[in-house]
PDB file of C-alpha atoms in Angstrom:
ATOM      1  CA  UNK A   1      -0.009   0.065  -0.049  1.00 59.00           C
ATOM      2  CA  UNK A   2       1.500   3.180  -1.150  1.00 68.00           C
ATOM      3  CA  UNK A   3       1.587   6.378   1.580  1.00 75.00           C
ATOM      4  CA  UNK A   4      -1.088   9.027   1.569  1.00 76.00           C
ATOM      5  CA  UNK A   5      -0.651  11.963  -0.376  1.00 82.00           C
ATOM      6  CA  UNK A   6      -0.652  15.468   1.376  1.00 75.00           C
ATOM      7  CA  UNK A   7      -4.160  16.101  -0.121  1.00 79.00           C
ATOM      8  CA  UNK A   8      -5.457  12.843   1.328  1.00 76.00           C
ATOM      9  CA  UNK A   9      -3.977  13.731   4.639  1.00 72.00           C
ATOM     10  CA  UNK A  10      -5.622  17.190   4.495  1.00 72.00           C
ATOM     11  CA  UNK A  11      -8.962  15.691   3.575  1.00 82.00           C
ATOM     12  CA  UNK A  12      -8.670  13.211   6.556  1.00 80.00           C
ATOM     13  CA  UNK A  13      -7.874  16.023   8.881  1.00 82.00           C
ATOM     14  CA  UNK A  14     -10.671  18.160   7.614  1.00 87.00           C
ATOM     15  CA  UNK A  15     -13.207  15.175   8.010  1.00 88.00           C
ATOM     16  CA  UNK A  16     -11.850  14.571  11.613  1.00 89.00           C
ATOM     17  CA  UNK A  17     -12.035  18.293  12.465  1.00 89.00           C
ATOM     18  CA  UNK A  18     -15.595  18.346  11.235  1.00 90.00           C
ATOM     19  CA  UNK A  19     -16.472  15.025  13.246  1.00 92.00           C
ATOM     20  CA  UNK A  20     -14.884  16.597  16.394  1.00 94.00           C
ATOM     21  CA  UNK A  21     -16.768  19.947  16.077  1.00 93.00           C
ATOM     22  CA  UNK A  22     -20.146  18.462  15.308  1.00 94.00           C
ATOM     23  CA  UNK A  23     -19.686  16.100  18.394  1.00 95.00           C
ATOM     24  CA  UNK A  24     -18.440  19.098  20.611  1.00 95.00           C
ATOM     25  CA  UNK A  25     -21.418  21.318  19.741  1.00 94.00           C
ATOM     26  CA  UNK A  26     -23.698  18.386  20.732  1.00 93.00           C
ATOM     27  CA  UNK A  27     -22.040  17.586  23.968  1.00 95.00           C
ATOM     28  CA  UNK A  28     -21.677  21.233  24.917  1.00 94.00           C
ATOM     29  CA  UNK A  29     -25.538  21.245  24.438  1.00 91.00           C
ATOM     30  CA  UNK A  30     -25.856  18.445  26.878  1.00 92.00           C
ATOM     31  CA  UNK A  31     -23.376  19.394  29.412  1.00 92.00           C
ATOM     32  CA  UNK A  32     -22.293  22.980  28.807  1.00 88.00           C
ATOM     33  CA  UNK A  33     -18.972  23.953  30.104  1.00 86.00           C
ATOM     34  CA  UNK A  34     -18.470  20.941  32.165  1.00 91.00           C
ATOM     35  CA  UNK A  35     -17.807  18.874  28.766  1.00 92.00           C
ATOM     36  CA  UNK A  36     -14.559  17.041  28.627  1.00 93.00           C
ATOM     37  CA  UNK A  37     -12.438  15.986  25.757  1.00 93.00           C
ATOM     38  CA  UNK A  38     -13.358  12.348  26.492  1.00 94.00           C
ATOM     39  CA  UNK A  39     -17.083  13.312  26.219  1.00 95.00           C
ATOM     40  CA  UNK A  40     -16.437  14.492  22.686  1.00 95.00           C
ATOM     41  CA  UNK A  41     -14.313  11.524  21.585  1.00 94.00           C
ATOM     42  CA  UNK A  42     -17.222   9.164  22.794  1.00 94.00           C
ATOM     43  CA  UNK A  43     -19.781  11.328  20.867  1.00 95.00           C
ATOM     44  CA  UNK A  44     -17.632  11.549  17.918  1.00 93.00           C
ATOM     45  CA  UNK A  45     -16.883   7.864  18.105  1.00 92.00           C
ATOM     46  CA  UNK A  46     -13.190   8.634  17.894  1.00 91.00           C
ATOM     47  CA  UNK A  47     -10.439   7.515  20.249  1.00 90.00           C
ATOM     48  CA  UNK A  48      -9.435  10.014  23.147  1.00 89.00           C
ATOM     49  CA  UNK A  49      -5.975  10.272  21.751  1.00 90.00           C
ATOM     50  CA  UNK A  50      -7.251  11.132  18.320  1.00 90.00           C
ATOM     51  CA  UNK A  51      -9.406  14.125  19.777  1.00 91.00           C
ATOM     52  CA  UNK A  52      -6.650  15.070  22.100  1.00 90.00           C
ATOM     53  CA  UNK A  53      -4.097  15.254  19.116  1.00 90.00           C
ATOM     54  CA  UNK A  54      -6.016  18.170  17.733  1.00 90.00           C
ATOM     55  CA  UNK A  55      -7.230  19.829  20.961  1.00 91.00           C
ATOM     56  CA  UNK A  56      -5.034  19.701  24.194  1.00 89.00           C
ATOM     57  CA  UNK A  57      -7.893  21.116  26.280  1.00 90.00           C
ATOM     58  CA  UNK A  58     -11.725  21.989  26.065  1.00 90.00           C
ATOM     59  CA  UNK A  59     -11.208  25.618  26.037  1.00 88.00           C
ATOM     60  CA  UNK A  60      -9.053  25.312  22.818  1.00 90.00           C
ATOM     61  CA  UNK A  61     -11.689  23.297  21.372  1.00 92.00           C
ATOM     62  CA  UNK A  62     -14.683  25.555  22.272  1.00 91.00           C
ATOM     63  CA  UNK A  63     -12.648  28.552  20.960  1.00 90.00           C
ATOM     64  CA  UNK A  64     -12.153  26.906  17.618  1.00 92.00           C
ATOM     65  CA  UNK A  65     -15.825  26.028  17.583  1.00 94.00           C
ATOM     66  CA  UNK A  66     -17.049  29.551  18.252  1.00 94.00           C
ATOM     67  CA  UNK A  67     -14.598  31.063  15.769  1.00 94.00           C
ATOM     68  CA  UNK A  68     -15.716  28.685  13.152  1.00 94.00           C
ATOM     69  CA  UNK A  69     -19.198  29.422  13.860  1.00 96.00           C
ATOM     70  CA  UNK A  70     -18.710  33.174  13.663  1.00 96.00           C
ATOM     71  CA  UNK A  71     -17.358  32.650  10.022  1.00 96.00           C
ATOM     72  CA  UNK A  72     -20.289  30.457   9.043  1.00 94.00           C
ATOM     73  CA  UNK A  73     -22.688  33.035  10.548  1.00 95.00           C
ATOM     74  CA  UNK A  74     -20.999  35.884   8.414  1.00 95.00           C
ATOM     75  CA  UNK A  75     -21.021  33.921   5.292  1.00 95.00           C
ATOM     76  CA  UNK A  76     -24.857  33.059   5.875  1.00 95.00           C
ATOM     77  CA  UNK A  77     -26.080  36.440   6.414  1.00 94.00           C
ATOM     78  CA  UNK A  78     -23.963  38.034   3.693  1.00 93.00           C
ATOM     79  CA  UNK A  79     -26.848  38.159   1.100  1.00 91.00           C
ATOM     80  CA  UNK A  80     -28.652  40.309   3.585  1.00 91.00           C
ATOM     81  CA  UNK A  81     -25.918  42.738   4.059  1.00 86.00           C
ATOM     82  CA  UNK A  82     -25.349  42.999   0.450  1.00 83.00           C
ATOM     83  CA  UNK A  83     -28.798  42.998  -0.786  1.00 74.00           C
ATOM     84  CA  UNK A  84     -30.359  45.742  -3.010  1.00 77.00           C
ATOM     85  CA  UNK A  85     -33.488  46.390  -0.948  1.00 78.00           C
ATOM     86  CA  UNK A  86     -34.543  48.718   1.972  1.00 80.00           C
ATOM     87  CA  UNK A  87     -32.869  48.564   5.360  1.00 83.00           C
ATOM     88  CA  UNK A  88     -35.876  46.946   7.103  1.00 85.00           C
ATOM     89  CA  UNK A  89     -36.138  44.354   4.637  1.00 90.00           C
ATOM     90  CA  UNK A  90     -32.518  43.742   4.972  1.00 91.00           C
ATOM     91  CA  UNK A  91     -32.756  43.256   8.584  1.00 92.00           C
ATOM     92  CA  UNK A  92     -35.762  40.862   8.143  1.00 93.00           C
ATOM     93  CA  UNK A  93     -33.743  38.938   5.632  1.00 94.00           C
ATOM     94  CA  UNK A  94     -30.692  39.063   7.914  1.00 94.00           C
ATOM     95  CA  UNK A  95     -32.744  37.568  10.751  1.00 95.00           C
ATOM     96  CA  UNK A  96     -34.396  34.826   8.399  1.00 95.00           C
ATOM     97  CA  UNK A  97     -30.876  33.635   7.346  1.00 95.00           C
ATOM     98  CA  UNK A  98     -29.490  33.706  10.902  1.00 95.00           C
ATOM     99  CA  UNK A  99     -32.412  31.816  12.259  1.00 94.00           C
ATOM    100  CA  UNK A 100     -32.244  29.257   9.446  1.00 94.00           C
ATOM    101  CA  UNK A 101     -28.511  28.916  10.198  1.00 94.00           C
ATOM    102  CA  UNK A 102     -29.255  28.194  13.737  1.00 91.00           C
ATOM    103  CA  UNK A 103     -31.657  25.535  12.919  1.00 88.00           C
ATOM    104  CA  UNK A 104     -29.018  23.849  10.671  1.00 90.00           C
ATOM    105  CA  UNK A 105     -25.897  24.330  12.741  1.00 92.00           C
ATOM    106  CA  UNK A 106     -25.665  23.714  16.565  1.00 93.00           C
ATOM    107  CA  UNK A 107     -22.466  25.619  16.835  1.00 94.00           C
ATOM    108  CA  UNK A 108     -24.069  28.881  15.539  1.00 95.00           C
ATOM    109  CA  UNK A 109     -26.872  28.690  18.064  1.00 94.00           C
ATOM    110  CA  UNK A 110     -24.047  28.172  20.648  1.00 94.00           C
ATOM    111  CA  UNK A 111     -22.217  31.272  19.439  1.00 94.00           C
ATOM    112  CA  UNK A 112     -25.228  33.307  19.681  1.00 94.00           C
ATOM    113  CA  UNK A 113     -26.240  32.028  23.059  1.00 92.00           C
ATOM    114  CA  UNK A 114     -22.762  32.340  24.423  1.00 91.00           C
ATOM    115  CA  UNK A 115     -22.599  36.095  23.022  1.00 91.00           C
ATOM    116  CA  UNK A 116     -26.092  36.796  24.704  1.00 89.00           C
ATOM    117  CA  UNK A 117     -24.665  35.312  27.969  1.00 87.00           C
ATOM    118  CA  UNK A 118     -21.529  37.614  27.550  1.00 84.00           C
ATOM    119  CA  UNK A 119     -19.259  34.566  27.694  1.00 82.00           C
ATOM    120  CA  UNK A 120     -19.982  34.255  31.418  1.00 77.00           C
ATOM    121  CA  UNK A 121     -19.153  30.469  31.505  1.00 75.00           C
ATOM    122  CA  UNK A 122     -15.705  31.058  30.347  1.00 75.00           C
ATOM    123  CA  UNK A 123     -12.602  31.967  32.336  1.00 69.00           C
ATOM    124  CA  UNK A 124     -10.879  35.351  31.867  1.00 67.00           C
ATOM    125  CA  UNK A 125     -10.974  37.544  28.908  1.00 74.00           C
ATOM    126  CA  UNK A 126     -10.029  34.591  26.384  1.00 75.00           C
ATOM    127  CA  UNK A 127     -13.019  35.571  24.346  1.00 83.00           C
ATOM    128  CA  UNK A 128     -12.666  39.391  24.167  1.00 86.00           C
ATOM    129  CA  UNK A 129     -11.404  39.367  20.695  1.00 89.00           C
ATOM    130  CA  UNK A 130     -14.186  36.898  19.413  1.00 91.00           C
ATOM    131  CA  UNK A 131     -16.749  39.193  21.131  1.00 91.00           C
ATOM    132  CA  UNK A 132     -15.301  42.323  19.470  1.00 92.00           C
ATOM    133  CA  UNK A 133     -15.235  40.443  15.974  1.00 94.00           C
ATOM    134  CA  UNK A 134     -18.976  39.427  16.531  1.00 95.00           C
ATOM    135  CA  UNK A 135     -19.879  43.041  17.371  1.00 94.00           C
ATOM    136  CA  UNK A 136     -18.143  44.359  14.311  1.00 95.00           C
ATOM    137  CA  UNK A 137     -18.844  41.795  11.710  1.00 95.00           C
ATOM    138  CA  UNK A 138     -22.551  40.747  12.811  1.00 95.00           C
ATOM    139  CA  UNK A 139     -24.147  42.814  15.463  1.00 95.00           C
ATOM    140  CA  UNK A 140     -23.364  46.507  14.452  1.00 94.00           C
ATOM    141  CA  UNK A 141     -24.220  46.083  10.784  1.00 94.00           C
ATOM    142  CA  UNK A 142     -27.582  44.663  12.077  1.00 94.00           C
ATOM    143  CA  UNK A 143     -28.134  47.529  14.404  1.00 93.00           C
ATOM    144  CA  UNK A 144     -27.528  49.769  11.501  1.00 92.00           C
ATOM    145  CA  UNK A 145     -30.075  48.080   9.145  1.00 91.00           C
ATOM    146  CA  UNK A 146     -32.659  48.331  12.044  1.00 91.00           C
ATOM    147  CA  UNK A 147     -31.729  51.908  12.582  1.00 89.00           C
ATOM    148  CA  UNK A 148     -32.017  52.974   8.975  1.00 87.00           C
ATOM    149  CA  UNK A 149     -35.227  50.776   8.591  1.00 84.00           C
ATOM    150  CA  UNK A 150     -37.208  52.283  11.428  1.00 78.00           C
ATOM    151  CA  UNK A 151     -35.592  55.480  11.891  1.00 72.00           C
ATOM    152  CA  UNK A 152     -35.527  54.779  15.456  1.00 67.00           C
ATOM    153  CA  UNK A 153     -33.236  56.128  18.256  1.00 75.00           C
ATOM    154  CA  UNK A 154     -33.570  52.883  20.079  1.00 85.00           C
ATOM    155  CA  UNK A 155     -32.341  50.729  17.136  1.00 89.00           C
ATOM    156  CA  UNK A 156     -29.820  48.979  19.587  1.00 92.00           C
ATOM    157  CA  UNK A 157     -32.431  47.999  22.076  1.00 92.00           C
ATOM    158  CA  UNK A 158     -34.813  46.916  19.053  1.00 91.00           C
ATOM    159  CA  UNK A 159     -31.904  44.675  17.554  1.00 92.00           C
ATOM    160  CA  UNK A 160     -31.344  43.206  21.052  1.00 93.00           C
ATOM    161  CA  UNK A 161     -34.920  42.281  21.342  1.00 92.00           C
ATOM    162  CA  UNK A 162     -34.878  40.626  17.757  1.00 93.00           C
ATOM    163  CA  UNK A 163     -31.554  38.795  18.699  1.00 93.00           C
ATOM    164  CA  UNK A 164     -33.080  37.625  22.026  1.00 93.00           C
ATOM    165  CA  UNK A 165     -36.165  36.474  20.481  1.00 94.00           C
ATOM    166  CA  UNK A 166     -34.255  34.413  17.749  1.00 94.00           C
ATOM    167  CA  UNK A 167     -31.899  32.909  20.424  1.00 93.00           C
ATOM    168  CA  UNK A 168     -34.907  32.009  22.753  1.00 93.00           C
ATOM    169  CA  UNK A 169     -36.953  30.571  20.027  1.00 93.00           C
ATOM    170  CA  UNK A 170     -34.293  28.369  18.822  1.00 93.00           C
ATOM    171  CA  UNK A 171     -33.219  27.275  22.293  1.00 92.00           C
ATOM    172  CA  UNK A 172     -36.920  26.171  22.832  1.00 90.00           C
ATOM    173  CA  UNK A 173     -36.854  24.151  19.602  1.00 88.00           C
ATOM    174  CA  UNK A 174     -33.382  22.534  20.359  1.00 87.00           C
ATOM    175  CA  UNK A 175     -34.089  21.676  23.898  1.00 81.00           C
ATOM    176  CA  UNK A 176     -37.546  20.212  22.941  1.00 82.00           C
ATOM    177  CA  UNK A 177     -36.031  18.334  20.129  1.00 79.00           C
ATOM    178  CA  UNK A 178     -37.975  20.087  17.614  1.00 81.00           C
ATOM    179  CA  UNK A 179     -35.269  21.848  15.592  1.00 76.00           C
ATOM    180  CA  UNK A 180     -36.739  20.355  12.324  1.00 78.00           C
ATOM    181  CA  UNK A 181     -40.024  21.958  13.062  1.00 82.00           C
ATOM    182  CA  UNK A 182     -38.717  25.404  13.503  1.00 87.00           C
ATOM    183  CA  UNK A 183     -41.050  27.902  11.580  1.00 90.00           C
ATOM    184  CA  UNK A 184     -38.457  30.340  10.506  1.00 91.00           C
ATOM    185  CA  UNK A 185     -40.839  32.381   8.193  1.00 93.00           C
ATOM    186  CA  UNK A 186     -43.556  32.546  10.972  1.00 92.00           C
ATOM    187  CA  UNK A 187     -41.286  33.728  13.812  1.00 93.00           C
ATOM    188  CA  UNK A 188     -39.415  36.256  11.750  1.00 94.00           C
ATOM    189  CA  UNK A 189     -42.838  37.720  10.357  1.00 93.00           C
ATOM    190  CA  UNK A 190     -44.390  37.944  13.839  1.00 92.00           C
ATOM    191  CA  UNK A 191     -41.227  39.773  15.297  1.00 91.00           C
ATOM    192  CA  UNK A 192     -41.209  42.230  12.385  1.00 90.00           C
ATOM    193  CA  UNK A 193     -44.670  42.899  12.325  1.00 88.00           C
ATOM    194  CA  UNK A 194     -44.759  43.724  15.875  1.00 80.00           C
ATOM    195  CA  UNK A 195     -41.881  46.073  15.674  1.00 80.00           C
ATOM    196  CA  UNK A 196     -43.143  48.010  12.560  1.00 65.00           C
ATOM    197  CA  UNK A 197     -46.657  48.423  14.125  1.00 52.00           C
ATOM    198  CA  UNK A 198     -44.892  49.692  17.333  1.00 52.00           C
ATOM    199  CA  UNK A 199     -42.838  52.086  15.548  1.00 50.00           C
ATOM    200  CA  UNK A 200     -45.622  53.578  13.310  1.00 46.00           C
TER     201      UNK A 200
END
């Protein structure tokens, strides 16, 4: 048998990383910050040594999970940020794309929930850069869409209400094992109908 090529090794590494990340997201939802590398290995059906080869501790693993989720969120909402429609329609589209991504990807939900909780489960200032990047790349552009869309001086308060509603709705569905039944259109329509009628 001939040795594997660099491309084959890279493909295996990428597959392993995806497997570990998916398992880590599932274990985090079950155990929170109490998760251990061993738990992730069991969930991923990999040897402890294999997971430990990639991540020396759970904080490194969670940090990668959250940074990866941030990049996927940014890609998911890009069409709303660059769309050629009014700001309120952009904000609505942004919310729909964000909620859809939460339903598809547990790590995205974990990121949003962790940001909403201000990383209070994590030690020290390990995630201050992640928080700053989330603000710059996701949150502040959304606040600006809301501000331009409703012409409100309370745009940040409104954006927080929307984010909180999306995170809370996702949490209810995930924890009751109804993720596949999430009514993305219905909840986004309900939220924005309420905001627009209140602002009139």
